[in-house]
Amino acid sequence: MSADLVVRGDAWDVAVEDGLVAAVGPELPGGREEVDARGLVVLPGMVDGHVHLDDPGRAGWEGWDTGTAALAAGGVTCCADMPLNSVPATLDGASFDAKVAAARGRARIDFALWGGLVPGNLEGMDELAGRGVVGFKAFMSPSGVPEFAHVDPDALGRGMERAAALGLPVAVHAEDPAVLDAVPRGGGRTMRDWCASRPVAAETSAVRTVLELARATRCAVHLVHLSSPEAVDLVRAARVAGVDASCETCPHYLVLTRDDASRIGAAAKCAPPLRSVADQMGLWQRVARGDIDLVGSDHSPGPPELKRGDDMFAVWGGISGAQTTLPLMLTHGPSNGVTHAHGVEMLAAAPARRLDLAGKGEIRPGADADLTLVDVGRPWVLGEGDLRYRHRVSPFVGMTLTARVVRTILRGITVFGEGATDAAPGRLVTPAWVA
Ligand code: ZN
């Protein structure tokens, strides 16, 4: 019996049957469909563990259709959507079901869901675990939307106890509100003022609190979007001491600085903000050393009307980056000591492992046939027209990249590139232990 699909690479081929990798090796027998990937690099589909697709409720900001189209165009075959900024926020079983319903028939790639850890939500966490969330997200400082409250250390600790009992990790936005509140305000409203208003000290203080709670509760923790080398070092030290702690950084902290933010404006506003060149170099060193577990996009778009104006404290914060993580990593990694293989591992296998998504992030017999075909070494300039987001805004527009996703295959179905289906075959994936 011949395979459904054979992807022919330079050194080895991948045979696909029933949406799964059936064989990997040189010169496999012919399939009913053949994809010629010679001259390209064949990678596993990327796993973006941190996106905000804002749907249901704020589908005008992004939405499952455009958000997953952009992810597919960036070589991503599985994303984990954060519990905010959708409405309702994903805080209980009903809101989980509403999000899955919104995604069905519109998601071009597979998706997992994070649940929310907000004050007084312990019962909601139980429901969410039963539905199959990959973990719980908490904010230590105000989240930016009213329906997702932040937690103080007491509430965070109680939530982490519950998460530990449920066997799920807690992902934390770590900025200490007390440190933020104590920053002297000069009254300026520029990007430089915004960056200065959220210092590294707020991040390190919050990370210390999270790690102490993790030690006390034995809860697995994941520090999202770390912006400073100091914070990464705290996570590393805790891990060495036996705490189940992982951390992530984002492409924007690796390839943009606060000076870039001042030049670019609202499209580069985020929290924690973009940092100094020294911080950026420190992050790259820690990526290269393996101290940073994974890279997530933290794709967090907003509508144009909320991104307008010169008041950088008033415009919506959040960077649109879901489509460019892989090309940026392959372009900038090697000159910063990060091989292509290591970069791919941080974008695919590492997040799949941390979120317990079996069959994702690697090419091996039995795994989902999620493949990304990449043209490496041919420079191109990212233009607005390349973006698949609902709003074609990104701080990376105009950058020269040396890797370009040519085709993305989800469980044997091409979802981006030549021959891509018009359908949206994405489906919910849950941690391995739920099934
Ligand atoms: Zn986020």
PDB file of C-alpha atoms in Angstrom, residues 68-69 124 148 159 191 251 266 281 309 315 346 361 393 403:
ATOM      1  CA  THR A  68      -4.095  30.874  12.427  1.00  0.00           C
ATOM      2  CA  ALA A  69      -3.578  31.794   8.761  1.00  0.00           C
ATOM      3  CA  GLY A 124     -13.171  27.161  37.379  1.00  0.00           C
ATOM      4  CA  PHE A 148      -9.024  39.254  33.654  1.00  0.00           C
ATOM      5  CA  GLY A 159      -4.014  28.882  42.543  1.00  0.00           C
ATOM      6  CA  MET A 191       8.080  55.356  24.164  1.00  0.00           C
ATOM      7  CA  PRO A 251      11.455  37.325  19.232  1.00  0.00           C
ATOM      8  CA  ALA A 266       3.047  51.835  18.911  1.00  0.00           C
ATOM      9  CA  MET A 281      22.838  40.355  24.184  1.00  0.00           C
ATOM     10  CA  GLY A 309      -1.542  58.369  18.701  1.00  0.00           C
ATOM     11  CA  VAL A 315      -2.072  53.067  23.031  1.00  0.00           C
ATOM     12  CA  MET A 346      13.111  25.889  21.096  1.00  0.00           C
ATOM     13  CA  GLY A 361       7.028  19.367  17.530  1.00  0.00           C
ATOM     14  CA  VAL A 393       0.909  45.766  11.545  1.00  0.00           C
ATOM     15  CA  ALA A 403      14.651  32.172   5.948  1.00  0.00           C
TER      16      ALA A 403
END
